[in-house]
mmCIF file of C-alpha atoms in Angstrom:
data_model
loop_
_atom_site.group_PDB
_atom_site.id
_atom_site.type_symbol
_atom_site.label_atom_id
_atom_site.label_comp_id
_atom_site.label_asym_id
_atom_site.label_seq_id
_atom_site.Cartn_x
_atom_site.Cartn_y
_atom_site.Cartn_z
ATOM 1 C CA UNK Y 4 -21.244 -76.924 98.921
ATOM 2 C CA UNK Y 5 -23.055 -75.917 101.822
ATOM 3 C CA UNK Y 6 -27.050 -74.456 101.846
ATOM 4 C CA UNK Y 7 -26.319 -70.926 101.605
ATOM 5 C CA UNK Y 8 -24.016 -71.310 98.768
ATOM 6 C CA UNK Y 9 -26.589 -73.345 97.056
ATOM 7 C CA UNK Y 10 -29.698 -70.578 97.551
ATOM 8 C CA UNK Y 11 -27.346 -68.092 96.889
ATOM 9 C CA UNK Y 12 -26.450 -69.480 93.521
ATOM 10 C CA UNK Y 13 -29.574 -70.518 92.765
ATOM 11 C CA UNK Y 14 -30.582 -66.365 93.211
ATOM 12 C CA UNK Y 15 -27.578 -65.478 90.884
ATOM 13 C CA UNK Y 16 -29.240 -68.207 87.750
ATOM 14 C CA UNK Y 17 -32.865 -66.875 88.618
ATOM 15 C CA UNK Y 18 -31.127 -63.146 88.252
ATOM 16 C CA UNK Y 19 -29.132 -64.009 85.135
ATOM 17 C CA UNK Y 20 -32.788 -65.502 83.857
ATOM 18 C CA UNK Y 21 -34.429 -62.105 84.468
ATOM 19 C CA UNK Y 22 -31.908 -59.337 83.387
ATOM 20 C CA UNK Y 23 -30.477 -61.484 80.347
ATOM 21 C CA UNK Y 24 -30.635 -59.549 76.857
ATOM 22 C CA UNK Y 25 -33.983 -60.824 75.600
ATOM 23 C CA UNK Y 26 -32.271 -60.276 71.619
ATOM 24 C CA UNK Y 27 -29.724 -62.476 70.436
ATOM 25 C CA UNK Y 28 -26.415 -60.474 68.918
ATOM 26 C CA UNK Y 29 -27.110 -57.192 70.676
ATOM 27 C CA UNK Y 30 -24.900 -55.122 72.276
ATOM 28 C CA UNK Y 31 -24.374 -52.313 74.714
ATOM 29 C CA UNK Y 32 -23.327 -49.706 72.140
ATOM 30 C CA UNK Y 33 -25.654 -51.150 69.524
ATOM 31 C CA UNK Y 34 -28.813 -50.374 72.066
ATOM 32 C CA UNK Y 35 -26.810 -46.750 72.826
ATOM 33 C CA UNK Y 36 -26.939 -46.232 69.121
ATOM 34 C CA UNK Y 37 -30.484 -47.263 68.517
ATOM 35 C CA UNK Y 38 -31.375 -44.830 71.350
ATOM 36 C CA UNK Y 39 -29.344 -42.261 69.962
ATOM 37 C CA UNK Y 40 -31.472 -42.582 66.502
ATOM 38 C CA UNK Y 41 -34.756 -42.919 68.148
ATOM 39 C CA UNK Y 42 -34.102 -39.921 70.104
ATOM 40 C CA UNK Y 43 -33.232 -37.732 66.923
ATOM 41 C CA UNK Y 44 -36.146 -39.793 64.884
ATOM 42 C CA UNK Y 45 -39.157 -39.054 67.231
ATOM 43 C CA UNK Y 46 -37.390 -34.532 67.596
ATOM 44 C CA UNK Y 47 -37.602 -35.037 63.605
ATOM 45 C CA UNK Y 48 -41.186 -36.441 63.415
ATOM 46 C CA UNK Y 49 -42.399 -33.972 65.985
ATOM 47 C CA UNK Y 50 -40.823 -31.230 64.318
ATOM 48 C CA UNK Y 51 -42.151 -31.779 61.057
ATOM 49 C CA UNK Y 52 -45.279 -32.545 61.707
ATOM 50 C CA UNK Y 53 -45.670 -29.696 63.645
ATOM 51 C CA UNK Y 54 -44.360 -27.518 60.589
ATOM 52 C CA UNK Y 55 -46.573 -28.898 58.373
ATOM 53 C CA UNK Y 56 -49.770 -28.584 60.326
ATOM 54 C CA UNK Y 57 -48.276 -24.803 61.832
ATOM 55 C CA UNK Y 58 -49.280 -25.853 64.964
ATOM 56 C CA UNK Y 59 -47.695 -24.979 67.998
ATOM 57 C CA UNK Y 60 -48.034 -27.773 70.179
ATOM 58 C CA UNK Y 61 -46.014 -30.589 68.665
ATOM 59 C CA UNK Y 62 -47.884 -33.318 70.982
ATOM 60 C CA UNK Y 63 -50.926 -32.864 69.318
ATOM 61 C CA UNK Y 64 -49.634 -34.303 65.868
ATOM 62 C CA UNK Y 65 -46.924 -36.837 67.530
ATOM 63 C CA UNK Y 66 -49.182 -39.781 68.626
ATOM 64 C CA UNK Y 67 -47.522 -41.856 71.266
ATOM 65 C CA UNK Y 68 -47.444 -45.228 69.803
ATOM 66 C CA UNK Y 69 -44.997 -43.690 67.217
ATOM 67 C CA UNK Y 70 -42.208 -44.402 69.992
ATOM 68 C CA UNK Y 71 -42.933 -47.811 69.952
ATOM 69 C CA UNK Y 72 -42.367 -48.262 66.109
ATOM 70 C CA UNK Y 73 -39.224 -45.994 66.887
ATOM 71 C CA UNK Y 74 -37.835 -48.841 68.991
ATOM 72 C CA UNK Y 75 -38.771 -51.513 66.601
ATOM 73 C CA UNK Y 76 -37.152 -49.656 63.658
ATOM 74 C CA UNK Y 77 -33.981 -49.011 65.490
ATOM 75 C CA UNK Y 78 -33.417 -52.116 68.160
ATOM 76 C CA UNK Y 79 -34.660 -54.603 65.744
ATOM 77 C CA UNK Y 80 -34.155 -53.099 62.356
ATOM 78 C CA UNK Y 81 -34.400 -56.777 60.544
ATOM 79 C CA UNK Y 82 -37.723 -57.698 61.927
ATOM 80 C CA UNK Y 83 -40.373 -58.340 59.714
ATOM 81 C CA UNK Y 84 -42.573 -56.200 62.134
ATOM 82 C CA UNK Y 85 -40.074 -53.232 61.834
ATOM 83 C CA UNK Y 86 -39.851 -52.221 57.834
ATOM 84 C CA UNK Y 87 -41.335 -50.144 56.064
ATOM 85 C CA UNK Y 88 -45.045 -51.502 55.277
ATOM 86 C CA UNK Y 89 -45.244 -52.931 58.833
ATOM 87 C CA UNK Y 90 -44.842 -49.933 60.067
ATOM 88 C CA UNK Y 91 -46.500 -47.088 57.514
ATOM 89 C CA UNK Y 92 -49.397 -49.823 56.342
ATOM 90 C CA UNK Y 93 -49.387 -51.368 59.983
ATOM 91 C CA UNK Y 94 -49.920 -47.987 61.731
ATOM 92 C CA UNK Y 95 -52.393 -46.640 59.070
ATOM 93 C CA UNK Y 96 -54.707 -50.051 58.751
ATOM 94 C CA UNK Y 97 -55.435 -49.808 62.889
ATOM 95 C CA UNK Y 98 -56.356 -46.414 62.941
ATOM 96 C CA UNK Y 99 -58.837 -46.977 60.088
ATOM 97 C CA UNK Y 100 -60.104 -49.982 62.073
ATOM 98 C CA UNK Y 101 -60.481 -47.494 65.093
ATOM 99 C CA UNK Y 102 -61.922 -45.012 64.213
ATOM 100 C CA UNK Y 103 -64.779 -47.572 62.421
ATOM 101 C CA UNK Y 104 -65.474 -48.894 65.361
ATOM 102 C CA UNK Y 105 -65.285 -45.875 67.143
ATOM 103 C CA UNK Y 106 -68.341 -45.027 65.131
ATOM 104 C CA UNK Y 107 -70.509 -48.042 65.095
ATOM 105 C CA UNK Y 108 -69.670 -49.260 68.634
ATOM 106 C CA UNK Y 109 -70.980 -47.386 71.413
ATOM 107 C CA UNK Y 110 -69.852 -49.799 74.402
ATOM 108 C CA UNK Y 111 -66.698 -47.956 75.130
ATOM 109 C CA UNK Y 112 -65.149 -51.148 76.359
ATOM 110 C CA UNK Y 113 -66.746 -53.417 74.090
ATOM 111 C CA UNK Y 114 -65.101 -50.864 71.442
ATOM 112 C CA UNK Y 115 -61.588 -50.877 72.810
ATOM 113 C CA UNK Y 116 -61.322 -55.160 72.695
ATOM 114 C CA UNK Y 117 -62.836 -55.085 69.226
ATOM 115 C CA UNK Y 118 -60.693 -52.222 67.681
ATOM 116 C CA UNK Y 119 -57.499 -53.617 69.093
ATOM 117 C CA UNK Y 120 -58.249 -57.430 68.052
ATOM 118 C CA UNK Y 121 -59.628 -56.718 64.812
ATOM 119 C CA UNK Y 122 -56.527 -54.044 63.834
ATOM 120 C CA UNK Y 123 -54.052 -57.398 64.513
ATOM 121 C CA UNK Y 124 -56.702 -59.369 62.355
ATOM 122 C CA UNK Y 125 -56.812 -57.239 58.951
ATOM 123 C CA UNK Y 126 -52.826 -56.480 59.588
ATOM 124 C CA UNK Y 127 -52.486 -59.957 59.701
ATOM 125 C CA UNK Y 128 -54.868 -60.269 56.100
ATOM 126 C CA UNK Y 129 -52.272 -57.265 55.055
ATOM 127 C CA UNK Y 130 -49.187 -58.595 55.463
ATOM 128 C CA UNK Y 131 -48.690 -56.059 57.625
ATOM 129 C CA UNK Y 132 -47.856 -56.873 61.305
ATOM 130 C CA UNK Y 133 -46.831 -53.818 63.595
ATOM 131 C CA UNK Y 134 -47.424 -54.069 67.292
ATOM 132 C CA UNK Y 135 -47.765 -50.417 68.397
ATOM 133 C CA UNK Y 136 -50.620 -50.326 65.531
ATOM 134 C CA UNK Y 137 -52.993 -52.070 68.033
ATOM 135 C CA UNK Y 138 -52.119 -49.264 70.398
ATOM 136 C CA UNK Y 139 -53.051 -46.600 68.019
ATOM 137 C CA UNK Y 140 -56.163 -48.623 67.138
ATOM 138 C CA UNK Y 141 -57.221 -48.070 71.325
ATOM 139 C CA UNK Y 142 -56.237 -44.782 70.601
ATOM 140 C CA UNK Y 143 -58.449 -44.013 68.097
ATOM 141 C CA UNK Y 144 -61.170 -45.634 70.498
ATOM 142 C CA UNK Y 145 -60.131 -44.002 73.846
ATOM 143 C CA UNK Y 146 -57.845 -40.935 72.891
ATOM 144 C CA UNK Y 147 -60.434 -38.517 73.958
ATOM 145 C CA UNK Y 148 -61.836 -35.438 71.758
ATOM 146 C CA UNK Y 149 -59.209 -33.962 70.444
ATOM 147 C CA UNK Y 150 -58.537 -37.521 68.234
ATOM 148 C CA UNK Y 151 -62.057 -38.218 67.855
ATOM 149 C CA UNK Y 152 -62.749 -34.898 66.161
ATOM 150 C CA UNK Y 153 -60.315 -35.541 63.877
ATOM 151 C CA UNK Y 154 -62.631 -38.454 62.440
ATOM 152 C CA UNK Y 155 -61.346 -40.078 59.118
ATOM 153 C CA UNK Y 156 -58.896 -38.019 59.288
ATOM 154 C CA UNK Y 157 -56.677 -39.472 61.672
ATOM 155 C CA UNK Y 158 -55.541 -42.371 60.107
ATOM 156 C CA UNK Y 159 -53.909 -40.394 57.812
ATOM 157 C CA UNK Y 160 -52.711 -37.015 59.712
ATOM 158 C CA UNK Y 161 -51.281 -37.663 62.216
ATOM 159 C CA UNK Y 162 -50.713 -41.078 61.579
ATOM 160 C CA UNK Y 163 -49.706 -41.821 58.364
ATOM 161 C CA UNK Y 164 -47.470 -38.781 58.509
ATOM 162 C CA UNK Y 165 -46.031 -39.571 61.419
ATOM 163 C CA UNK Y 166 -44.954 -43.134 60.257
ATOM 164 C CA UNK Y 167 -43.678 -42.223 56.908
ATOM 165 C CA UNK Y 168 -41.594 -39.589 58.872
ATOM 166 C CA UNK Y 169 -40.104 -42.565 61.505
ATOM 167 C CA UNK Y 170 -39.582 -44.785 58.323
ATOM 168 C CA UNK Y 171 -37.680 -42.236 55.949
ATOM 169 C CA UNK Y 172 -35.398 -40.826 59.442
ATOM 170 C CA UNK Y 173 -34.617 -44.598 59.957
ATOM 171 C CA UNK Y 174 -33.409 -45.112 56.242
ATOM 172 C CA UNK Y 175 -31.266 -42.096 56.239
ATOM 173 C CA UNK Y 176 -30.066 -42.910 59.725
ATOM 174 C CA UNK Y 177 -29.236 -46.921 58.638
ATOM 175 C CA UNK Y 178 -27.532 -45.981 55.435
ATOM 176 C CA UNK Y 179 -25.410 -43.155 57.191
ATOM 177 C CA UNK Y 180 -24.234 -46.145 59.228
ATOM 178 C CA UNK Y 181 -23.775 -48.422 56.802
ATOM 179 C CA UNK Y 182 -26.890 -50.880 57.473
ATOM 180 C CA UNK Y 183 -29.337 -52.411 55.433
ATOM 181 C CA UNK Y 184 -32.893 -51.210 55.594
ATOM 182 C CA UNK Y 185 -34.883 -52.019 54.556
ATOM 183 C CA UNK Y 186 -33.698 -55.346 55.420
ATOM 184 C CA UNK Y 187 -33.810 -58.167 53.198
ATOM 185 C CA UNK Y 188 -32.122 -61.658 53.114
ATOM 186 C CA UNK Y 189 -29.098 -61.238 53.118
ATOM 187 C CA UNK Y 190 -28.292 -64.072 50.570
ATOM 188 C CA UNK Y 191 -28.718 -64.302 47.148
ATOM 189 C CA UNK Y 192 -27.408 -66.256 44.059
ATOM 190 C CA UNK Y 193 -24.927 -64.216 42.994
ATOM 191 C CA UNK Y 194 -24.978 -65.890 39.573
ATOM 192 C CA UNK Y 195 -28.322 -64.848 38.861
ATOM 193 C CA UNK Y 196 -29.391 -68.695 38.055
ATOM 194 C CA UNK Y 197 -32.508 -69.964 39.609
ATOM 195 C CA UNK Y 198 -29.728 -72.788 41.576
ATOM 196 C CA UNK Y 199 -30.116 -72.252 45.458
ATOM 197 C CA UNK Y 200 -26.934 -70.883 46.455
ATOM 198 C CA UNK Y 201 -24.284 -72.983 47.569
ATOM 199 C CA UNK Y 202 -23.987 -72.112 51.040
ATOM 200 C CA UNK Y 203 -27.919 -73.314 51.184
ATOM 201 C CA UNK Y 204 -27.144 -76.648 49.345
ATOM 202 C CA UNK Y 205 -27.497 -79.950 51.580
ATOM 203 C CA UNK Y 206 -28.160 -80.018 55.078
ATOM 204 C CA UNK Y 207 -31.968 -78.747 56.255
ATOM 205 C CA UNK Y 208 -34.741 -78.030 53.552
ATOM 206 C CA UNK Y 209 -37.544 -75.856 53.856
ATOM 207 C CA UNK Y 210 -40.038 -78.075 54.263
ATOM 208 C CA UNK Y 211 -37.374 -79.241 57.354
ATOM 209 C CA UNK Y 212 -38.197 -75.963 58.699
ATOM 210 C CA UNK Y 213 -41.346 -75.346 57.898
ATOM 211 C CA UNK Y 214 -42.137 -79.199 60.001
ATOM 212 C CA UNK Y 215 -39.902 -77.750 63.067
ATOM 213 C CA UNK Y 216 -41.654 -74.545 63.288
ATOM 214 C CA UNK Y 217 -45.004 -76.626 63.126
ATOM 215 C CA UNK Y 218 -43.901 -78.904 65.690
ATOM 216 C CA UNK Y 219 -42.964 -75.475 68.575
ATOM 217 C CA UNK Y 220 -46.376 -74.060 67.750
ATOM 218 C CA UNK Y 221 -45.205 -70.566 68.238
ATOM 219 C CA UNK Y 222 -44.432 -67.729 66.173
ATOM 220 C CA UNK Y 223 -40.767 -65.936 65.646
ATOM 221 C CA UNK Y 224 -40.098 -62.756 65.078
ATOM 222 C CA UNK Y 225 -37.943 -63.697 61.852
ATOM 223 C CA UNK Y 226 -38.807 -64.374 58.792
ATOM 224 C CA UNK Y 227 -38.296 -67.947 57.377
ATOM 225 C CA UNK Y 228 -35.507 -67.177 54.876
ATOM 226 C CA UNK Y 229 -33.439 -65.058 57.622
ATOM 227 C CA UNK Y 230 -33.524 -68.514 59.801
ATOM 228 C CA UNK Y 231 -32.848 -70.624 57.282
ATOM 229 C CA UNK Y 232 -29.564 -68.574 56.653
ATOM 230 C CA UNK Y 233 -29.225 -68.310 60.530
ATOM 231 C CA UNK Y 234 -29.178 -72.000 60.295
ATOM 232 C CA UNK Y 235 -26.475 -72.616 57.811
ATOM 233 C CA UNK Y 236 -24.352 -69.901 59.578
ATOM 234 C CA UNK Y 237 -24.523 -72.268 62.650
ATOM 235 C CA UNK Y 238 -23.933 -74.897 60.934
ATOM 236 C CA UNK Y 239 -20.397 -73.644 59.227
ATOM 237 C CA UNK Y 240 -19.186 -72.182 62.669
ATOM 238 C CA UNK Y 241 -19.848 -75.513 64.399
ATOM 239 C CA UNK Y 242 -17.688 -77.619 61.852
ATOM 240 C CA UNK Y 243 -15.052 -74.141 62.220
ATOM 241 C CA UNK Y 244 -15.372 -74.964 65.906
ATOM 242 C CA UNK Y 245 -14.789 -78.461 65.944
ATOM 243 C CA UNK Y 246 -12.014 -78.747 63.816
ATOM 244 C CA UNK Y 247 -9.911 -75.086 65.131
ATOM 245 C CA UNK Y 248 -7.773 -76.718 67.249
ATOM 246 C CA UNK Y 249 -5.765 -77.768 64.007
ATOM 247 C CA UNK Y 250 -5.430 -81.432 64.831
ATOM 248 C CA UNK Y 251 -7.657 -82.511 62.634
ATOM 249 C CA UNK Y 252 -7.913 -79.917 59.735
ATOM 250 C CA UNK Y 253 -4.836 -77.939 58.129
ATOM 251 C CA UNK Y 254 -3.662 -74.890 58.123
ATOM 252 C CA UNK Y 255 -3.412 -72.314 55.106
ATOM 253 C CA UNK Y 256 -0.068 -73.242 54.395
ATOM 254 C CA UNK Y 257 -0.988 -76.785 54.156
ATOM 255 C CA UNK Y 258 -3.339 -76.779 51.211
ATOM 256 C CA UNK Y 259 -2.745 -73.202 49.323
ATOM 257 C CA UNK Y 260 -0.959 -72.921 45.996
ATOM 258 C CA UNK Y 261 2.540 -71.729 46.120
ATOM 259 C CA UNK Y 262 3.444 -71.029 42.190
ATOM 260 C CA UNK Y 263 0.579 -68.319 41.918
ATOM 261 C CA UNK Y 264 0.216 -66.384 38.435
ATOM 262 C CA UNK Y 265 -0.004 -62.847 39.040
ATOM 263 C CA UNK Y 266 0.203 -59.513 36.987
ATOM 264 C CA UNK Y 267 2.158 -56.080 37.733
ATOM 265 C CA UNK Y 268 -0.310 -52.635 38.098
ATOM 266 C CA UNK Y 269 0.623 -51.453 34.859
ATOM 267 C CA UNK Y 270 -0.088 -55.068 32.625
ATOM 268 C CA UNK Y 271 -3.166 -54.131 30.502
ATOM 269 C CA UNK Y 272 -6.260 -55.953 30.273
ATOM 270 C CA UNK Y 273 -5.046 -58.182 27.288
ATOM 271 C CA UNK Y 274 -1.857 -59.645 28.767
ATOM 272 C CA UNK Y 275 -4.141 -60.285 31.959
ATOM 273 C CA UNK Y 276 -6.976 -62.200 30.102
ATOM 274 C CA UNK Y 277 -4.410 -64.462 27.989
ATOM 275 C CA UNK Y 278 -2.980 -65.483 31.529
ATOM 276 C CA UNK Y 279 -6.315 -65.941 32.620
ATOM 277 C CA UNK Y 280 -7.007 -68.507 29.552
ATOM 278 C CA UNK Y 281 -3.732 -69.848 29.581
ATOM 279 C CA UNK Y 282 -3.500 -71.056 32.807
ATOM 280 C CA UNK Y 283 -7.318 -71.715 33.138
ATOM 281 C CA UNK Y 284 -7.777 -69.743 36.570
ATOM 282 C CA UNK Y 285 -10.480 -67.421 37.509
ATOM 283 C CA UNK Y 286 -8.408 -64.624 39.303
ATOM 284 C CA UNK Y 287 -4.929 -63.125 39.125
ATOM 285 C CA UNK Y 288 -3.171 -60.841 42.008
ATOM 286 C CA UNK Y 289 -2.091 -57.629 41.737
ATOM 287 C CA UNK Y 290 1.532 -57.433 42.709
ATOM 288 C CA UNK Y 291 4.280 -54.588 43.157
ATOM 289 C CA UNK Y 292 8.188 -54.703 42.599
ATOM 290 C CA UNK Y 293 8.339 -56.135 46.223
ATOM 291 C CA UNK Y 294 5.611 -58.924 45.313
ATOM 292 C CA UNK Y 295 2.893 -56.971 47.660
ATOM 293 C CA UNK Y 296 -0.606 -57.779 47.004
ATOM 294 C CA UNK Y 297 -2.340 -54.852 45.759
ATOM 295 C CA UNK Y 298 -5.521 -56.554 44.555
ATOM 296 C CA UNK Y 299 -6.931 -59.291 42.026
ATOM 297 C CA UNK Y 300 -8.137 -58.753 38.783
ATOM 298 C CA UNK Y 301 -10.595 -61.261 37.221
ATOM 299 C CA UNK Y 302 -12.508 -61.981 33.749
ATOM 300 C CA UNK Y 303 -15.646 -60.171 35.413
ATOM 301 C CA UNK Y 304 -13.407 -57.088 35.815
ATOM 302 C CA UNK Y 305 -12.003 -57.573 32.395
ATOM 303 C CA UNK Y 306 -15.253 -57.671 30.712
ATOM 304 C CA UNK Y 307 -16.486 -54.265 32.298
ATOM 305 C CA UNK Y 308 -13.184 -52.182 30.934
ATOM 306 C CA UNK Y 309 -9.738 -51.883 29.343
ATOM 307 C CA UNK Y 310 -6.813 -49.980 30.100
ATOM 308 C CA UNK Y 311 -4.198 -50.930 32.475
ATOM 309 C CA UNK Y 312 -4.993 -53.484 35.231
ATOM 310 C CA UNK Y 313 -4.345 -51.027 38.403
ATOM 311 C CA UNK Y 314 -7.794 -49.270 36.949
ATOM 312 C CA UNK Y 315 -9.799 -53.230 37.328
ATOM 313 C CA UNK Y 316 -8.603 -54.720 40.339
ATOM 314 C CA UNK Y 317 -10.757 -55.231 43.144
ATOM 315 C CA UNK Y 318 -9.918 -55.725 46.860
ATOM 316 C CA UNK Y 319 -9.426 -59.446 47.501
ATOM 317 C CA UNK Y 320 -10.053 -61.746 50.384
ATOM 318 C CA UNK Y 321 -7.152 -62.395 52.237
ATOM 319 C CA UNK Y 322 -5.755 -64.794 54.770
ATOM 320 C CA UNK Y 323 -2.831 -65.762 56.501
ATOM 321 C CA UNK Y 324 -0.506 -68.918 56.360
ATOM 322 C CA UNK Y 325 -0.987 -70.322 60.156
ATOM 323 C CA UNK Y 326 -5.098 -69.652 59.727
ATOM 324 C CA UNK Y 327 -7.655 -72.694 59.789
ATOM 325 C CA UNK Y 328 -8.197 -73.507 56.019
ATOM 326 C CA UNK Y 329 -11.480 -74.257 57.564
ATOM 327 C CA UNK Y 330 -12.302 -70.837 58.059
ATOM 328 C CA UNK Y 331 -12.405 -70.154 54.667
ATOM 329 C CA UNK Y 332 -15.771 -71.178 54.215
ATOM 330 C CA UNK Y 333 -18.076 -68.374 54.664
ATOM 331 C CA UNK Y 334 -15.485 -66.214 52.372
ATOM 332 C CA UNK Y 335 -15.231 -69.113 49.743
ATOM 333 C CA UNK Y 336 -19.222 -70.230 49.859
ATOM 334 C CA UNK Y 337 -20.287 -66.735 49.320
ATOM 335 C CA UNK Y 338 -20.970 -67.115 45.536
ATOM 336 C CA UNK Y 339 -18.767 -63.905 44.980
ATOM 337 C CA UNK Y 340 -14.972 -64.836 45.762
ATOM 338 C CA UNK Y 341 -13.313 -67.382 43.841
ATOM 339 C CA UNK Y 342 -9.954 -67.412 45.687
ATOM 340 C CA UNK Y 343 -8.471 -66.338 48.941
ATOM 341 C CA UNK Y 344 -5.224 -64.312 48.905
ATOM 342 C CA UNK Y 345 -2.384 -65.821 51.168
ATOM 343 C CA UNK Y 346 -0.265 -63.362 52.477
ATOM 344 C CA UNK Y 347 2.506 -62.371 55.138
ATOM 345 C CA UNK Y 348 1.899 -59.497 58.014
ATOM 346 C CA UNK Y 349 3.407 -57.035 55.182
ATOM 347 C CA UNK Y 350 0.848 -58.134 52.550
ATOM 348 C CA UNK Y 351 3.309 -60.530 50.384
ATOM 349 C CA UNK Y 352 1.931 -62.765 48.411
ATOM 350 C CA UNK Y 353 2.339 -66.812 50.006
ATOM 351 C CA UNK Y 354 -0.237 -68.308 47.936
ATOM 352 C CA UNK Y 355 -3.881 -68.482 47.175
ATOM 353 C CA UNK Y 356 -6.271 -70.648 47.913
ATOM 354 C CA UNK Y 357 -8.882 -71.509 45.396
ATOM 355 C CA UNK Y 358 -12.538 -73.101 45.995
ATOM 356 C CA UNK Y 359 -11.172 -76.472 44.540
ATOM 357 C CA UNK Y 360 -8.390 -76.313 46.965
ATOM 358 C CA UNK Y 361 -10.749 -76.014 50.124
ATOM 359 C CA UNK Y 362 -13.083 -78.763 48.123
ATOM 360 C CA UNK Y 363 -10.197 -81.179 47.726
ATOM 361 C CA UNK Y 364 -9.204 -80.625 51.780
ATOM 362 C CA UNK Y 365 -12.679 -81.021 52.644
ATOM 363 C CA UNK Y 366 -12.495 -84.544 50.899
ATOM 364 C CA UNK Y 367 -9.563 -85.936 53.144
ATOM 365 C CA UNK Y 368 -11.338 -84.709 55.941
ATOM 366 C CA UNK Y 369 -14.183 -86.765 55.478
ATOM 367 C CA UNK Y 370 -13.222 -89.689 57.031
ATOM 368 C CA UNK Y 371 -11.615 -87.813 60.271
ATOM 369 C CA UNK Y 372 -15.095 -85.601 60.602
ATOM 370 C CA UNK Y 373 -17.103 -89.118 60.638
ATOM 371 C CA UNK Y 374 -14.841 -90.362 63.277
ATOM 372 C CA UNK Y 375 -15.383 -87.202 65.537
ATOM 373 C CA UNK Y 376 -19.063 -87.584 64.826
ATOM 374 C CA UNK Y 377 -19.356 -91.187 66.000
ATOM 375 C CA UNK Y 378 -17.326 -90.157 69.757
#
C-alpha cells in the first residue's frame, strides 16, 4: 500500500474516532425517539408552568438547564444521573446552593466557581448527581435580575416545578413505550430467597469489581449492579459465540425430551396437578387436537386458580429443533422459566427442554470448552 492510501486511511480511523456514537447500544431511531419525547417534554413543562404562574411569557418560568436533564432523561434513561432524585433533588439542591452564595459572595466570579463546585459537592453528599444542576447553580449566580429577584424562591419555582414536570412527562412517555423508569436493575431473585440469582453465581464477585474499578481510577456513568449484570451478559454471549458454529455444542434436537406430558385446553386444574406430581415435572404444555402448543401451565399457575386449564396457562418460551441448545441460557438462567418449548414453524410440539437437560449438556461440554480454552 502506497503513502496516500496509508494517510488516507489513517484520516478515515481518526474520522471513525471522532463521529463514533459516544453510548454503547444506541441507535438512530432510539436518538429520533428520545428527541421526539424531549421535544413534547420541554412544550409540556413550558406550558404548564406558564399556566400555573398565568404568565405570559413561558421563558421566564422554563430555565434553560431543564433541556439538559431532558436529554439525560430521554438518551440515557438508565443512568444513575437521569432518574428521578438526580434530577428533581439534583436540580433543586444547586439552586439552593446558588442562590446562598449569591448572597454572601459578592466577587461575581469568585461566586460563579464556588456555586458551581460546591452544588456538585452537596449533590455528591445527596446522592444526588445531575449535571445540568451545576448549570442552574451559575444561573442562580449570573442569571441576571429577573432570577435574582426571585430570591429563595427560585429553587423551588421555577425549578423544582420545572423538574418534577420533566420527570412525571418522562414516566408517562417511558411507560407508553413500554420502558422501565425509573430504571432499576434489571435482575432480581425471582424466588424471593436472599440466594444471588443464578445467572450471578460463579464467575466475577463484587469485590472483583469493586478492585477493577479501583484499579481505572475513573468514574462510570452506571451503577455497579447494572455492570455487574452487563458483565454476566457478556459473559453468556461469548460462550453462545464460541460454541454457535455447532461443532462443538448440540443442537435442540440433540438434547430435548421427546415423550413430553402435556394437557388439552379444557383438562381442569386437578387432572393437571396429578400429572404434575406424577411425573415429577414443573410445567406441562398446552396442546390442541393437532398437538399445537397453546401455552404451559405450571403448579405456580395452579396455586393462583381453578377451573379449566385454558383460563391458567401462560405464554411459554419457545425454541426450535436446529437452534444452539446453547442459546438457551439467558431464557433458562432467568429464575422464571423452567422449560423451553420445542416446536415446528407451525407451533407443534417436538419436545421441551428442561434446566436439567441444558445442565446435563453443559456437563459433556466441559471437557471440549477446556480444550478451546487452552488453543
Amino acid at each position: 500500500m502506497n503513502q496516500p492510501e496509508n494517510h488516507a486511511s489513517g484520516i478515515r480511523r481518526a474520522a471513525d474516532r471522532l463521529f463514533a456514537p459516544l453510548l454503547a447500544g444506541a441507535t438512530f431511531r432510539s436518538r429520533l425517539i428520545a428527541c421526539f419525547g424531549i421535544l413534547l417534554c420541554v412544550i409540556f413543562a413550558g406550558l404548564i408552568s406558564a399556566w400555573l404562574y398565568n404568565h405570559a411569557t413561558h421563558s421566564v418560568f422554563l430555565i434553560a438547564p431543564v433541556g439538559a436533564s431532558a436529554i439525560l432523561l430521554f438518551i440515557v434513561p438508565s443512568s444513575p444521573m437521569a432518574q428521578p432524585w438526580a434530577i428533581i433533588g439534583g436540580n433543586t439542591i444547586s439552586a439552593f446552593v446558588g442562590v446562598c452564595i449569591y448572597h454572601l459572595v459578592p466577587e461575581p466570579y469568585l461566586a460563579a466557581g464556588l456555586a458551581v463546585s460546591l452544588s456538585v459537592l452537596v449533590m455528591s453528599v445527596c446522592r444526588a448527581m445531575h449535571p445540568p444542576g451545576g448549570a442552574i447553580a451559575l444561573t442562580a449566580v449570573i442569571g441576571g435580575k429577573t432570577i435574582q429577584d426571585t430570591g429563595f424562591l427560585f429553587p423551588l419555582m421555577p425549578v423544582a416545578l420545572d423538574s418534577l414536570l420533566v420527570v412525571l412527562f418522562g414516566m408517562v412517555f417511558h411507560w407508553l413505550l413500554k420502558r422501565p423508569y425509573p430504571h432499576n436493575a434489571p435482575v432480581i431473585n425471582q424466588h424471593q430467597t436472599q440466594d444471588i440469582p443464578t445467572q450471578m453465581r460463579g464467575g466475577p464477585v463484587a469485590a472483583d469489581i469493586d478492585a477493577a474499578l479501583a484499579a481505572m481510577e475513573e468514574s462510570y456513568d452506571i451503577s455497579r449492579a447494572d455492570l455487574e449484570i452487563l458483565i454476566r451478559q457478556i459473559e453468556m454471549q461469548a460462550v453462545m459465540r464460541s460454541h454457535a458454529s455447532g461443532n462443538e455444542g448440540p443442537d435442540c434436537a440433540a438434547i430435548m425430551s421427546r415423550h413430553v406430558v402435556s394437557v388439552k385446553p379444557d383438562d381442569d386444574d386437578d387432572y393437571a396437578r396429578s400429572l404434575l406430581l406424577r411425573h415429577n415435572i414443573r410445567s406441562l404444555p398446552v396442546v390442541d387436537e393437532n398437538n399445537r402448543l397453546l401455552g404451559t401451565v405450571g403448579l405456580r399457575e395452579l396455586l393462583k386458580g381453578k377451573g379449566a386449564v385454558s383460563t391458567l396457562m401462560t405464554a411459554p418460551p419457545t425454541a426450535c429443533a436446529h437452534d444452539s441448545a446453547l442459546s438457551l441460557l439467558p431464557v433458562l438462567t432467568n429464575g422464571r422459566s423452567h422449560a423451553v418449548i420445542i416446536v415446528d414453524d407451525d407451533h407443534h410440539l417436538l419436545g421441551l427442554i428442561s434446566q436439567t437437560d441444558l445442565l446435563a449438556a453443559l456437563a459433556r461440554l466441559t471437557p471440549v470448552l477446556r480444550r478451546s480454552g487452552n488453543r
